[in-house]
Short mmCIF file of C-alpha atoms in Angstrom, two decimals:
data_model
loop_
_atom_site.label_atom_id
_atom_site.label_comp_id
_atom_site.label_asym_id
_atom_site.label_seq_id
_atom_site.Cartn_x
_atom_site.Cartn_y
_atom_site.Cartn_z
CA MET U 1 -72.18 -28.57 28.37
CA GLN U 2 -75.56 -30.25 28.97
CA GLU U 3 -75.39 -33.29 30.98
CA GLN U 4 -77.79 -36.23 30.26
CA GLY U 5 -81.18 -35.66 31.87
CA GLN U 6 -80.42 -32.07 32.68
CA PRO U 7 -82.66 -29.66 30.87
CA SER U 8 -81.03 -26.61 29.30
CA HIS U 9 -83.09 -24.21 31.38
CA CYS U 10 -81.69 -25.71 34.61
CA LEU U 11 -78.16 -24.93 33.24
CA ALA U 12 -79.22 -21.52 32.26
CA LEU U 13 -80.61 -20.97 35.93
CA HIS U 14 -77.39 -22.26 37.39
CA GLU U 15 -75.33 -19.79 35.39
CA TYR U 16 -77.60 -17.01 36.28
CA TRP U 17 -77.40 -17.54 40.08
CA LYS U 18 -73.77 -18.29 39.78
CA LYS U 19 -73.10 -15.00 38.16
CA LYS U 20 -75.63 -13.14 40.37
CA VAL U 21 -74.25 -14.44 43.57
CA GLN U 22 -70.52 -14.54 42.88
CA VAL U 23 -70.03 -11.43 40.66
CA GLU U 24 -72.85 -8.98 41.62
CA TYR U 25 -73.33 -9.76 45.34
CA GLY U 26 -69.66 -11.24 46.02
CA SER U 27 -71.08 -12.83 49.07
CA ASP U 28 -71.43 -16.47 50.14
CA ILE U 29 -75.13 -16.67 50.77
CA PHE U 30 -75.28 -20.43 50.37
CA GLY U 31 -72.52 -21.10 53.07
CA PHE U 32 -69.73 -22.64 50.99
CA GLY U 33 -67.24 -21.20 53.42
CA GLU U 34 -68.87 -22.93 56.31
CA ASP U 35 -68.87 -26.21 54.42
CA MET U 36 -65.28 -25.68 53.46
CA TYR U 37 -64.34 -25.03 57.23
CA ARG U 38 -65.98 -28.34 58.22
CA GLN U 39 -64.23 -30.28 55.50
CA ASP U 40 -60.76 -28.70 55.51
CA THR U 41 -60.28 -26.25 58.47
CA ALA U 42 -56.60 -25.78 57.77
CA ALA U 43 -57.26 -24.69 54.09
CA PHE U 44 -60.19 -22.41 55.07
CA LYS U 45 -58.08 -20.70 57.75
CA LYS U 46 -55.60 -19.68 55.07
CA VAL U 47 -58.32 -17.84 53.16
CA ARG U 48 -60.56 -16.80 55.99
CA GLN U 49 -59.46 -13.07 56.05
CA ASN U 50 -60.13 -12.71 52.18
CA TRP U 51 -62.95 -15.19 51.92
CA ASN U 52 -65.34 -12.88 49.79
CA GLU U 53 -62.71 -12.17 47.26
CA GLU U 54 -61.81 -15.94 47.14
CA PHE U 55 -65.33 -16.90 46.77
CA LYS U 56 -65.74 -14.37 43.85
CA ARG U 57 -62.83 -16.41 42.06
CA ALA U 58 -63.95 -19.91 43.08
CA VAL U 59 -65.08 -22.49 40.70
CA LEU U 60 -68.58 -23.72 41.71
CA LYS U 61 -70.03 -27.02 40.61
CA ALA U 62 -73.67 -27.98 41.53
CA ASP U 63 -74.80 -31.46 41.41
CA VAL U 64 -78.54 -31.26 41.99
CA SER U 65 -81.04 -34.21 41.99
CA ILE U 66 -84.69 -33.59 42.01
CA TYR U 67 -87.83 -35.70 42.18
CA ILE U 68 -91.19 -34.29 41.09
CA ARG U 69 -94.12 -35.89 42.49
CA ARG U 70 -97.93 -35.64 42.14
CA THR U 71 -97.61 -33.46 39.16
CA GLY U 72 -100.77 -31.79 37.85
CA LEU U 73 -102.65 -31.79 41.00
CA LYS U 74 -102.60 -28.02 41.33
CA MET U 75 -103.70 -27.25 37.75
CA LYS U 76 -106.36 -28.58 35.29
CA SER U 77 -105.07 -31.21 33.02
CA TYR U 78 -104.42 -30.13 29.37
CA THR U 79 -106.43 -33.23 28.38
CA ASP U 80 -109.55 -31.35 29.56
CA GLU U 81 -109.02 -28.72 27.01
CA ILE U 82 -108.67 -31.40 24.12
CA LYS U 83 -112.19 -32.89 24.67
#
């Protein structure tokens, strides 16, 4: 489901990386385990031995905010082509 203000290509990219990292690699390259350890040490200790397997089954949710500034400075403006 697309959220307001979130382009569909961002959702597709999220799904691609989720599948690639969780299913294919099965490795926590982003450090979710470390974050879980900091937030809830007792819960992490229960899954520490099998963390890679638990990570493969985990439900990941990403909340990303971006700010794009100074757009168009690296490329010629399309308005130059119209002239």
